[in-house]
Amino acid sequence: MSEAKAPEESIAEQLNLKDGDYVQEFGYDDDVDARLREQIEAAIGAELFDEDAQEVVDAVVLWWRDGDGDLVDELVDVQTTLDDGGVVWLLTPKAGRDDHVSPADIQEAASTAGLHVTSAARVSSDWSVSRLAPKRNF
């Protein structure tokens, strides 16, 4: 029988984060999932970098709501500090919630910004999360 994983381990596994990773957060507002933020910080053993940080990061957490502006522009901007091989974790309100962003809009914006949606994870009761990775040119 397997033991239940601690929330931090579950978050770390689902978001592929580990102790020592640098993670930058964009789109923070009073509606974000505070528990999820705490779990991410516990998984990486540090606080999230804010939008103004210039450090090269392993991952980006982007909270995005319908009406926040142009998702393509934001996805291009958040990649400026992203290390090679890094990913963007795009969090949007779940279907049926205010400011929901459709999966089709996410796919289109990601593609235009040079990213593609590779997976999703269940990490929050109010937010959907999509993993966006850079497209590989062969």
mmCIF file of N, CA and C in Angstrom:
data_model
loop_
_atom_site.group_PDB
_atom_site.id
_atom_site.type_symbol
_atom_site.label_atom_id
_atom_site.label_comp_id
_atom_site.label_asym_id
_atom_site.label_seq_id
_atom_site.Cartn_x
_atom_site.Cartn_y
_atom_site.Cartn_z
ATOM 1 N N MET A 1 0.839 -1.172 0.000
ATOM 2 C CA MET A 1 0.000 0.000 0.000
ATOM 3 C C MET A 1 0.894 1.249 0.000
ATOM 4 N N SER A 2 0.614 2.194 -0.884
ATOM 5 C CA SER A 2 1.444 3.394 -0.941
ATOM 6 C C SER A 2 0.922 4.436 0.037
ATOM 7 N N GLU A 3 1.854 5.214 0.544
ATOM 8 C CA GLU A 3 1.482 6.274 1.477
ATOM 9 C C GLU A 3 1.095 7.520 0.684
ATOM 10 N N ALA A 4 0.183 8.300 1.247
ATOM 11 C CA ALA A 4 -0.191 9.559 0.601
ATOM 12 C C ALA A 4 1.011 10.494 0.635
ATOM 13 N N LYS A 5 1.178 11.234 -0.439
ATOM 14 C CA LYS A 5 2.302 12.158 -0.523
ATOM 15 C C LYS A 5 1.947 13.451 0.187
ATOM 16 N N ALA A 6 2.956 14.095 0.741
ATOM 17 C CA ALA A 6 2.761 15.415 1.333
ATOM 18 C C ALA A 6 2.400 16.387 0.213
ATOM 19 N N PRO A 7 1.600 17.418 0.497
ATOM 20 C CA PRO A 7 1.202 18.360 -0.548
ATOM 21 C C PRO A 7 2.396 18.957 -1.294
ATOM 22 N N GLU A 8 3.469 19.286 -0.582
ATOM 23 C CA GLU A 8 4.629 19.879 -1.233
ATOM 24 C C GLU A 8 5.247 18.899 -2.227
ATOM 25 N N GLU A 9 5.302 17.631 -1.859
ATOM 26 C CA GLU A 9 5.848 16.629 -2.777
ATOM 27 C C GLU A 9 4.949 16.495 -3.996
ATOM 28 N N SER A 10 3.663 16.514 -3.778
ATOM 29 C CA SER A 10 2.721 16.398 -4.878
ATOM 30 C C SER A 10 2.874 17.582 -5.830
ATOM 31 N N ILE A 11 2.937 18.782 -5.286
ATOM 32 C CA ILE A 11 3.112 19.974 -6.107
ATOM 33 C C ILE A 11 4.447 19.894 -6.838
ATOM 34 N N ALA A 12 5.493 19.552 -6.132
ATOM 35 C CA ALA A 12 6.822 19.464 -6.741
ATOM 36 C C ALA A 12 6.826 18.462 -7.886
ATOM 37 N N GLU A 13 6.205 17.310 -7.679
ATOM 38 C CA GLU A 13 6.145 16.301 -8.739
ATOM 39 C C GLU A 13 5.331 16.787 -9.929
ATOM 40 N N GLN A 14 4.158 17.319 -9.662
ATOM 41 C CA GLN A 14 3.277 17.749 -10.745
ATOM 42 C C GLN A 14 3.859 18.909 -11.543
ATOM 43 N N LEU A 15 4.529 19.821 -10.874
ATOM 44 C CA LEU A 15 5.097 20.982 -11.548
ATOM 45 C C LEU A 15 6.576 20.793 -11.857
ATOM 46 N N ASN A 16 7.098 19.622 -11.560
ATOM 47 C CA ASN A 16 8.498 19.299 -11.828
ATOM 48 C C ASN A 16 9.437 20.341 -11.217
ATOM 49 N N LEU A 17 9.152 20.706 -9.964
ATOM 50 C CA LEU A 17 9.983 21.666 -9.238
ATOM 51 C C LEU A 17 10.742 20.952 -8.145
ATOM 52 N N LYS A 18 11.954 21.452 -7.868
ATOM 53 C CA LYS A 18 12.759 20.840 -6.816
ATOM 54 C C LYS A 18 13.450 21.926 -5.997
ATOM 55 N N ASP A 19 13.933 21.520 -4.859
ATOM 56 C CA ASP A 19 14.640 22.434 -3.978
ATOM 57 C C ASP A 19 15.784 23.098 -4.741
ATOM 58 N N GLY A 20 15.853 24.409 -4.658
ATOM 59 C CA GLY A 20 16.913 25.146 -5.330
ATOM 60 C C GLY A 20 16.515 25.732 -6.678
ATOM 61 N N ASP A 21 15.350 25.343 -7.208
ATOM 62 C CA ASP A 21 14.888 25.932 -8.471
ATOM 63 C C ASP A 21 14.550 27.403 -8.254
ATOM 64 N N TYR A 22 14.814 28.208 -9.274
ATOM 65 C CA TYR A 22 14.414 29.610 -9.269
ATOM 66 C C TYR A 22 13.108 29.719 -10.048
ATOM 67 N N VAL A 23 12.085 30.301 -9.409
ATOM 68 C CA VAL A 23 10.771 30.431 -10.027
ATOM 69 C C VAL A 23 10.309 31.881 -9.910
ATOM 70 N N GLN A 24 9.902 32.443 -11.046
ATOM 71 C CA GLN A 24 9.423 33.818 -11.079
ATOM 72 C C GLN A 24 7.911 33.821 -11.267
ATOM 73 N N GLU A 25 7.254 34.725 -10.555
ATOM 74 C CA GLU A 25 5.791 34.801 -10.575
ATOM 75 C C GLU A 25 5.336 36.094 -11.249
ATOM 76 N N PHE A 26 4.356 35.944 -12.136
ATOM 77 C CA PHE A 26 3.737 37.085 -12.804
ATOM 78 C C PHE A 26 2.231 37.015 -12.578
ATOM 79 N N GLY A 27 1.585 38.186 -12.574
ATOM 80 C CA GLY A 27 0.130 38.234 -12.486
ATOM 81 C C GLY A 27 -0.430 38.058 -11.086
ATOM 82 N N TYR A 28 0.427 38.241 -10.068
ATOM 83 C CA TYR A 28 -0.045 38.101 -8.687
ATOM 84 C C TYR A 28 -1.118 39.149 -8.410
ATOM 85 N N ASP A 29 -2.182 38.721 -7.731
ATOM 86 C CA ASP A 29 -3.242 39.622 -7.289
ATOM 87 C C ASP A 29 -3.892 38.983 -6.071
ATOM 88 N N ASP A 30 -4.885 39.626 -5.498
ATOM 89 C CA ASP A 30 -5.484 39.101 -4.265
ATOM 90 C C ASP A 30 -6.333 37.858 -4.490
ATOM 91 N N ASP A 31 -6.556 37.471 -5.756
ATOM 92 C CA ASP A 31 -7.369 36.287 -6.030
ATOM 93 C C ASP A 31 -6.554 35.012 -6.253
ATOM 94 N N VAL A 32 -5.226 35.096 -6.178
ATOM 95 C CA VAL A 32 -4.418 33.897 -6.429
ATOM 96 C C VAL A 32 -4.626 32.875 -5.306
ATOM 97 N N ASP A 33 -4.239 31.650 -5.563
ATOM 98 C CA ASP A 33 -4.362 30.571 -4.590
ATOM 99 C C ASP A 33 -3.159 30.633 -3.639
ATOM 100 N N ALA A 34 -3.363 31.226 -2.466
ATOM 101 C CA ALA A 34 -2.270 31.415 -1.510
ATOM 102 C C ALA A 34 -1.672 30.079 -1.066
ATOM 103 N N ARG A 35 -2.511 29.086 -0.899
ATOM 104 C CA ARG A 35 -2.026 27.763 -0.478
ATOM 105 C C ARG A 35 -1.092 27.172 -1.531
ATOM 106 N N LEU A 36 -1.466 27.297 -2.797
ATOM 107 C CA LEU A 36 -0.629 26.801 -3.884
ATOM 108 C C LEU A 36 0.712 27.536 -3.910
ATOM 109 N N ARG A 37 0.688 28.848 -3.741
ATOM 110 C CA ARG A 37 1.936 29.625 -3.699
ATOM 111 C C ARG A 37 2.834 29.118 -2.584
ATOM 112 N N GLU A 38 2.251 28.886 -1.410
ATOM 113 C CA GLU A 38 3.035 28.389 -0.271
ATOM 114 C C GLU A 38 3.626 27.021 -0.575
ATOM 115 N N GLN A 39 2.870 26.171 -1.246
ATOM 116 C CA GLN A 39 3.363 24.839 -1.586
ATOM 117 C C GLN A 39 4.507 24.914 -2.600
ATOM 118 N N ILE A 40 4.399 25.816 -3.557
ATOM 119 C CA ILE A 40 5.490 25.995 -4.519
ATOM 120 C C ILE A 40 6.741 26.478 -3.798
ATOM 121 N N GLU A 41 6.581 27.462 -2.928
ATOM 122 C CA GLU A 41 7.735 27.983 -2.188
ATOM 123 C C GLU A 41 8.352 26.908 -1.298
ATOM 124 N N ALA A 42 7.521 26.065 -0.701
ATOM 125 C CA ALA A 42 8.040 24.959 0.109
ATOM 126 C C ALA A 42 8.811 23.967 -0.762
ATOM 127 N N ALA A 43 8.310 23.710 -1.961
ATOM 128 C CA ALA A 43 8.960 22.756 -2.862
ATOM 129 C C ALA A 43 10.325 23.244 -3.327
ATOM 130 N N ILE A 44 10.453 24.562 -3.577
ATOM 131 C CA ILE A 44 11.718 25.098 -4.079
ATOM 132 C C ILE A 44 12.614 25.607 -2.957
ATOM 133 N N GLY A 45 12.074 25.682 -1.740
ATOM 134 C CA GLY A 45 12.872 26.113 -0.599
ATOM 135 C C GLY A 45 13.212 27.591 -0.605
ATOM 136 N N ALA A 46 12.389 28.403 -1.271
ATOM 137 C CA ALA A 46 12.641 29.842 -1.354
ATOM 138 C C ALA A 46 11.357 30.557 -1.755
ATOM 139 N N GLU A 47 11.401 31.883 -1.654
ATOM 140 C CA GLU A 47 10.278 32.680 -2.115
ATOM 141 C C GLU A 47 10.311 32.789 -3.631
ATOM 142 N N LEU A 48 9.151 33.018 -4.218
ATOM 143 C CA LEU A 48 9.066 33.253 -5.656
ATOM 144 C C LEU A 48 9.647 34.631 -5.977
ATOM 145 N N PHE A 49 10.353 34.732 -7.101
ATOM 146 C CA PHE A 49 10.809 36.038 -7.571
ATOM 147 C C PHE A 49 9.596 36.800 -8.097
ATOM 148 N N ASP A 50 9.589 38.126 -7.910
ATOM 149 C CA ASP A 50 8.462 38.905 -8.418
ATOM 150 C C ASP A 50 8.698 39.301 -9.872
ATOM 151 N N GLU A 51 7.746 40.016 -10.445
ATOM 152 C CA GLU A 51 7.777 40.377 -11.861
ATOM 153 C C GLU A 51 8.978 41.222 -12.250
ATOM 154 N N ASP A 52 9.550 41.955 -11.295
ATOM 155 C CA ASP A 52 10.649 42.874 -11.602
ATOM 156 C C ASP A 52 12.022 42.220 -11.543
ATOM 157 N N ALA A 53 12.101 40.991 -11.069
ATOM 158 C CA ALA A 53 13.390 40.312 -10.941
ATOM 159 C C ALA A 53 14.017 40.095 -12.311
ATOM 160 N N GLN A 54 15.337 40.133 -12.368
ATOM 161 C CA GLN A 54 16.056 39.950 -13.626
ATOM 162 C C GLN A 54 16.872 38.660 -13.639
ATOM 163 N N GLU A 55 16.747 37.843 -12.589
ATOM 164 C CA GLU A 55 17.478 36.589 -12.525
ATOM 165 C C GLU A 55 16.981 35.625 -13.596
ATOM 166 N N VAL A 56 17.880 34.769 -14.065
ATOM 167 C CA VAL A 56 17.481 33.699 -14.969
ATOM 168 C C VAL A 56 16.781 32.641 -14.123
ATOM 169 N N VAL A 57 15.602 32.197 -14.546
ATOM 170 C CA VAL A 57 14.791 31.294 -13.733
ATOM 171 C C VAL A 57 14.543 29.969 -14.445
ATOM 172 N N ASP A 58 14.267 28.946 -13.639
ATOM 173 C CA ASP A 58 13.980 27.606 -14.151
ATOM 174 C C ASP A 58 12.534 27.454 -14.592
ATOM 175 N N ALA A 59 11.642 28.248 -14.005
ATOM 176 C CA ALA A 59 10.220 28.165 -14.324
ATOM 177 C C ALA A 59 9.559 29.505 -14.034
ATOM 178 N N VAL A 60 8.451 29.723 -14.724
ATOM 179 C CA VAL A 60 7.627 30.905 -14.508
ATOM 180 C C VAL A 60 6.236 30.434 -14.102
ATOM 181 N N VAL A 61 5.668 31.081 -13.097
ATOM 182 C CA VAL A 61 4.273 30.883 -12.714
ATOM 183 C C VAL A 61 3.538 32.146 -13.145
ATOM 184 N N LEU A 62 2.596 31.977 -14.065
ATOM 185 C CA LEU A 62 1.834 33.112 -14.596
ATOM 186 C C LEU A 62 0.362 32.939 -14.272
ATOM 187 N N TRP A 63 -0.159 33.821 -13.402
ATOM 188 C CA TRP A 63 -1.586 33.864 -13.089
ATOM 189 C C TRP A 63 -2.232 34.733 -14.151
ATOM 190 N N TRP A 64 -3.217 34.196 -14.878
ATOM 191 C CA TRP A 64 -3.810 34.951 -15.988
ATOM 192 C C TRP A 64 -5.323 34.813 -15.981
ATOM 193 N N ARG A 65 -5.980 35.937 -16.159
ATOM 194 C CA ARG A 65 -7.440 35.975 -16.184
ATOM 195 C C ARG A 65 -7.906 36.612 -17.486
ATOM 196 N N ASP A 66 -9.076 36.196 -17.975
ATOM 197 C CA ASP A 66 -9.658 36.855 -19.132
ATOM 198 C C ASP A 66 -9.814 38.325 -18.780
ATOM 199 N N GLY A 67 -9.353 39.190 -19.637
ATOM 200 C CA GLY A 67 -9.434 40.620 -19.364
ATOM 201 C C GLY A 67 -8.130 41.207 -18.849
ATOM 202 N N ASP A 68 -7.107 40.366 -18.626
ATOM 203 C CA ASP A 68 -5.822 40.873 -18.139
ATOM 204 C C ASP A 68 -5.007 41.565 -19.226
ATOM 205 N N GLY A 69 -5.436 41.461 -20.463
ATOM 206 C CA GLY A 69 -4.683 42.070 -21.559
ATOM 207 C C GLY A 69 -4.448 41.059 -22.658
ATOM 208 N N ASP A 70 -3.303 41.183 -23.321
ATOM 209 C CA ASP A 70 -2.961 40.315 -24.440
ATOM 210 C C ASP A 70 -2.091 39.165 -23.942
ATOM 211 N N LEU A 71 -2.636 37.964 -23.956
ATOM 212 C CA LEU A 71 -1.915 36.794 -23.446
ATOM 213 C C LEU A 71 -0.662 36.516 -24.266
ATOM 214 N N VAL A 72 -0.707 36.713 -25.568
ATOM 215 C CA VAL A 72 0.482 36.486 -26.400
ATOM 216 C C VAL A 72 1.628 37.379 -25.941
ATOM 217 N N ASP A 73 1.339 38.685 -25.787
ATOM 218 C CA ASP A 73 2.375 39.621 -25.341
ATOM 219 C C ASP A 73 2.948 39.211 -23.989
ATOM 220 N N GLU A 74 2.081 38.806 -23.078
ATOM 221 C CA GLU A 74 2.540 38.416 -21.742
ATOM 222 C C GLU A 74 3.415 37.167 -21.813
ATOM 223 N N LEU A 75 3.013 36.193 -22.621
ATOM 224 C CA LEU A 75 3.809 34.965 -22.747
ATOM 225 C C LEU A 75 5.178 35.247 -23.357
ATOM 226 N N VAL A 76 5.242 36.166 -24.300
ATOM 227 C CA VAL A 76 6.539 36.560 -24.864
ATOM 228 C C VAL A 76 7.378 37.231 -23.779
ATOM 229 N N ASP A 77 6.776 38.148 -23.030
ATOM 230 C CA ASP A 77 7.501 38.885 -21.994
ATOM 231 C C ASP A 77 8.045 37.983 -20.894
ATOM 232 N N VAL A 78 7.251 37.005 -20.443
ATOM 233 C CA VAL A 78 7.697 36.177 -19.318
ATOM 234 C C VAL A 78 8.842 35.252 -19.695
ATOM 235 N N GLN A 79 9.076 35.072 -20.988
ATOM 236 C CA GLN A 79 10.168 34.207 -21.422
ATOM 237 C C GLN A 79 11.534 34.885 -21.371
ATOM 238 N N THR A 80 11.570 36.210 -21.120
ATOM 239 C CA THR A 80 12.841 36.935 -21.172
ATOM 240 C C THR A 80 13.828 36.481 -20.104
ATOM 241 N N THR A 81 13.352 36.017 -18.961
ATOM 242 C CA THR A 81 14.259 35.557 -17.898
ATOM 243 C C THR A 81 14.273 34.038 -17.773
ATOM 244 N N LEU A 82 13.558 33.346 -18.647
ATOM 245 C CA LEU A 82 13.433 31.892 -18.568
ATOM 246 C C LEU A 82 14.671 31.212 -19.151
ATOM 247 N N ASP A 83 15.284 30.327 -18.364
ATOM 248 C CA ASP A 83 16.463 29.588 -18.792
ATOM 249 C C ASP A 83 16.097 28.602 -19.907
ATOM 250 N N ASP A 84 17.098 28.215 -20.704
ATOM 251 C CA ASP A 84 16.877 27.175 -21.713
ATOM 252 C C ASP A 84 16.325 25.935 -21.022
ATOM 253 N N GLY A 85 15.285 25.364 -21.584
ATOM 254 C CA GLY A 85 14.674 24.182 -20.991
ATOM 255 C C GLY A 85 13.660 24.505 -19.911
ATOM 256 N N GLY A 86 13.509 25.784 -19.575
ATOM 257 C CA GLY A 86 12.543 26.186 -18.563
ATOM 258 C C GLY A 86 11.122 26.149 -19.109
ATOM 259 N N VAL A 87 10.149 26.163 -18.217
ATOM 260 C CA VAL A 87 8.750 26.100 -18.619
ATOM 261 C C VAL A 87 7.944 27.223 -17.970
ATOM 262 N N VAL A 88 6.809 27.494 -18.595
ATOM 263 C CA VAL A 88 5.849 28.449 -18.053
ATOM 264 C C VAL A 88 4.661 27.653 -17.549
ATOM 265 N N TRP A 89 4.312 27.856 -16.288
ATOM 266 C CA TRP A 89 3.101 27.260 -15.718
ATOM 267 C C TRP A 89 2.035 28.343 -15.736
ATOM 268 N N LEU A 90 1.072 28.190 -16.647
ATOM 269 C CA LEU A 90 0.008 29.169 -16.835
ATOM 270 C C LEU A 90 -1.201 28.763 -16.004
ATOM 271 N N LEU A 91 -1.544 29.606 -15.044
ATOM 272 C CA LEU A 91 -2.706 29.353 -14.184
ATOM 273 C C LEU A 91 -3.834 30.280 -14.582
ATOM 274 N N THR A 92 -4.992 29.688 -14.891
ATOM 275 C CA THR A 92 -6.178 30.446 -15.284
ATOM 276 C C THR A 92 -7.360 29.962 -14.450
ATOM 277 N N PRO A 93 -8.340 30.842 -14.211
ATOM 278 C CA PRO A 93 -9.523 30.392 -13.461
ATOM 279 C C PRO A 93 -10.184 29.202 -14.146
ATOM 280 N N LYS A 94 -10.622 28.239 -13.349
ATOM 281 C CA LYS A 94 -11.255 27.036 -13.902
ATOM 282 C C LYS A 94 -12.552 27.387 -14.622
ATOM 283 N N ALA A 95 -12.979 26.505 -15.513
ATOM 284 C CA ALA A 95 -14.226 26.694 -16.261
ATOM 285 C C ALA A 95 -15.370 26.938 -15.286
ATOM 286 N N GLY A 96 -16.233 27.871 -15.634
ATOM 287 C CA GLY A 96 -17.369 28.204 -14.793
ATOM 288 C C GLY A 96 -17.063 29.299 -13.789
ATOM 289 N N ARG A 97 -15.803 29.678 -13.655
ATOM 290 C CA ARG A 97 -15.419 30.750 -12.725
ATOM 291 C C ARG A 97 -15.279 32.064 -13.504
ATOM 292 N N ASP A 98 -15.396 33.169 -12.787
ATOM 293 C CA ASP A 98 -15.203 34.479 -13.407
ATOM 294 C C ASP A 98 -13.823 34.544 -14.045
ATOM 295 N N ASP A 99 -13.740 35.193 -15.197
ATOM 296 C CA ASP A 99 -12.484 35.434 -15.903
ATOM 297 C C ASP A 99 -11.810 34.178 -16.439
ATOM 298 N N HIS A 100 -12.589 33.100 -16.656
ATOM 299 C CA HIS A 100 -12.059 31.861 -17.242
ATOM 300 C C HIS A 100 -11.475 32.145 -18.631
ATOM 301 N N VAL A 101 -10.387 31.466 -18.956
ATOM 302 C CA VAL A 101 -9.756 31.565 -20.273
ATOM 303 C C VAL A 101 -9.917 30.208 -20.950
ATOM 304 N N SER A 102 -10.436 30.193 -22.162
ATOM 305 C CA SER A 102 -10.700 28.919 -22.832
ATOM 306 C C SER A 102 -9.401 28.224 -23.237
ATOM 307 N N PRO A 103 -9.401 26.889 -23.226
ATOM 308 C CA PRO A 103 -8.220 26.147 -23.676
ATOM 309 C C PRO A 103 -7.809 26.499 -25.105
ATOM 310 N N ALA A 104 -8.778 26.783 -25.966
ATOM 311 C CA ALA A 104 -8.458 27.167 -27.347
ATOM 312 C C ALA A 104 -7.668 28.476 -27.379
ATOM 313 N N ASP A 105 -8.061 29.437 -26.538
ATOM 314 C CA ASP A 105 -7.331 30.710 -26.461
ATOM 315 C C ASP A 105 -5.915 30.491 -25.940
ATOM 316 N N ILE A 106 -5.768 29.592 -24.978
ATOM 317 C CA ILE A 106 -4.440 29.280 -24.429
ATOM 318 C C ILE A 106 -3.572 28.643 -25.510
ATOM 319 N N GLN A 107 -4.122 27.669 -26.227
ATOM 320 C CA GLN A 107 -3.379 26.995 -27.306
ATOM 321 C C GLN A 107 -2.907 28.006 -28.351
ATOM 322 N N GLU A 108 -3.822 28.853 -28.789
ATOM 323 C CA GLU A 108 -3.506 29.835 -29.838
ATOM 324 C C GLU A 108 -2.441 30.821 -29.359
ATOM 325 N N ALA A 109 -2.602 31.358 -28.156
ATOM 326 C CA ALA A 109 -1.641 32.321 -27.627
ATOM 327 C C ALA A 109 -0.269 31.681 -27.428
ATOM 328 N N ALA A 110 -0.254 30.463 -26.896
ATOM 329 C CA ALA A 110 1.013 29.771 -26.668
ATOM 330 C C ALA A 110 1.744 29.566 -27.984
ATOM 331 N N SER A 111 1.035 29.107 -28.998
ATOM 332 C CA SER A 111 1.640 28.851 -30.294
ATOM 333 C C SER A 111 2.218 30.131 -30.900
ATOM 334 N N THR A 112 1.471 31.205 -30.839
ATOM 335 C CA THR A 112 1.929 32.483 -31.380
ATOM 336 C C THR A 112 3.155 32.996 -30.634
ATOM 337 N N ALA A 113 3.251 32.692 -29.337
ATOM 338 C CA ALA A 113 4.371 33.149 -28.503
ATOM 339 C C ALA A 113 5.565 32.197 -28.562
ATOM 340 N N GLY A 114 5.496 31.175 -29.411
ATOM 341 C CA GLY A 114 6.617 30.254 -29.542
ATOM 342 C C GLY A 114 6.637 29.148 -28.508
ATOM 343 N N LEU A 115 5.484 28.889 -27.905
ATOM 344 C CA LEU A 115 5.360 27.844 -26.890
ATOM 345 C C LEU A 115 4.328 26.823 -27.342
ATOM 346 N N HIS A 116 4.301 25.692 -26.673
ATOM 347 C CA HIS A 116 3.203 24.749 -26.896
ATOM 348 C C HIS A 116 2.768 24.164 -25.555
ATOM 349 N N VAL A 117 1.492 23.844 -25.483
ATOM 350 C CA VAL A 117 0.930 23.269 -24.267
ATOM 351 C C VAL A 117 1.314 21.790 -24.246
ATOM 352 N N THR A 118 1.992 21.372 -23.174
ATOM 353 C CA THR A 118 2.454 19.985 -23.120
ATOM 354 C C THR A 118 1.660 19.133 -22.143
ATOM 355 N N SER A 119 1.105 19.748 -21.110
ATOM 356 C CA SER A 119 0.343 18.984 -20.125
ATOM 357 C C SER A 119 -0.431 19.934 -19.225
ATOM 358 N N ALA A 120 -1.199 19.320 -18.354
ATOM 359 C CA ALA A 120 -1.940 20.070 -17.344
ATOM 360 C C ALA A 120 -1.764 19.340 -16.019
ATOM 361 N N ALA A 121 -1.993 20.053 -14.926
ATOM 362 C CA ALA A 121 -1.875 19.436 -13.603
ATOM 363 C C ALA A 121 -3.035 19.914 -12.746
ATOM 364 N N ARG A 122 -3.408 19.091 -11.785
ATOM 365 C CA ARG A 122 -4.476 19.460 -10.845
ATOM 366 C C ARG A 122 -3.826 19.858 -9.539
ATOM 367 N N VAL A 123 -3.687 21.159 -9.354
ATOM 368 C CA VAL A 123 -2.983 21.646 -8.176
ATOM 369 C C VAL A 123 -3.792 22.643 -7.358
ATOM 370 N N SER A 124 -4.966 23.019 -7.853
ATOM 371 C CA SER A 124 -5.750 24.039 -7.168
ATOM 372 C C SER A 124 -7.236 23.794 -7.409
ATOM 373 N N SER A 125 -8.054 24.133 -6.436
ATOM 374 C CA SER A 125 -9.497 23.958 -6.599
ATOM 375 C C SER A 125 -10.110 25.051 -7.471
ATOM 376 N N ASP A 126 -9.460 26.202 -7.582
ATOM 377 C CA ASP A 126 -10.018 27.323 -8.331
ATOM 378 C C ASP A 126 -9.294 27.641 -9.632
ATOM 379 N N TRP A 127 -8.096 27.113 -9.795
ATOM 380 C CA TRP A 127 -7.258 27.463 -10.933
ATOM 381 C C TRP A 127 -6.876 26.225 -11.733
ATOM 382 N N SER A 128 -6.922 26.351 -13.058
ATOM 383 C CA SER A 128 -6.393 25.326 -13.958
ATOM 384 C C SER A 128 -4.950 25.698 -14.257
ATOM 385 N N VAL A 129 -4.109 24.700 -14.448
ATOM 386 C CA VAL A 129 -2.710 24.991 -14.768
ATOM 387 C C VAL A 129 -2.304 24.213 -16.013
ATOM 388 N N SER A 130 -1.638 24.925 -16.917
ATOM 389 C CA SER A 130 -1.134 24.335 -18.151
ATOM 390 C C SER A 130 0.374 24.532 -18.204
ATOM 391 N N ARG A 131 1.071 23.489 -18.626
ATOM 392 C CA ARG A 131 2.537 23.570 -18.783
ATOM 393 C C ARG A 131 2.826 23.988 -20.216
ATOM 394 N N LEU A 132 3.528 25.104 -20.367
ATOM 395 C CA LEU A 132 3.896 25.609 -21.672
ATOM 396 C C LEU A 132 5.414 25.518 -21.809
ATOM 397 N N ALA A 133 5.865 24.876 -22.862
ATOM 398 C CA ALA A 133 7.294 24.700 -23.089
ATOM 399 C C ALA A 133 7.657 25.321 -24.434
ATOM 400 N N PRO A 134 8.906 25.779 -24.564
ATOM 401 C CA PRO A 134 9.324 26.321 -25.853
ATOM 402 C C PRO A 134 9.245 25.273 -26.954
ATOM 403 N N LYS A 135 8.885 25.739 -28.138
ATOM 404 C CA LYS A 135 8.867 24.844 -29.297
ATOM 405 C C LYS A 135 10.305 24.508 -29.656
ATOM 406 N N ARG A 136 10.509 23.305 -30.090
ATOM 407 C CA ARG A 136 11.839 22.872 -30.511
ATOM 408 C C ARG A 136 11.890 22.891 -32.032
ATOM 409 N N ASN A 137 12.882 23.556 -32.573
ATOM 410 C CA ASN A 137 13.067 23.580 -34.027
ATOM 411 C C ASN A 137 14.113 22.563 -34.406
ATOM 412 N N PHE A 138 13.739 21.619 -35.232
ATOM 413 C CA PHE A 138 14.668 20.568 -35.645
ATOM 414 C C PHE A 138 15.038 20.762 -37.090
#
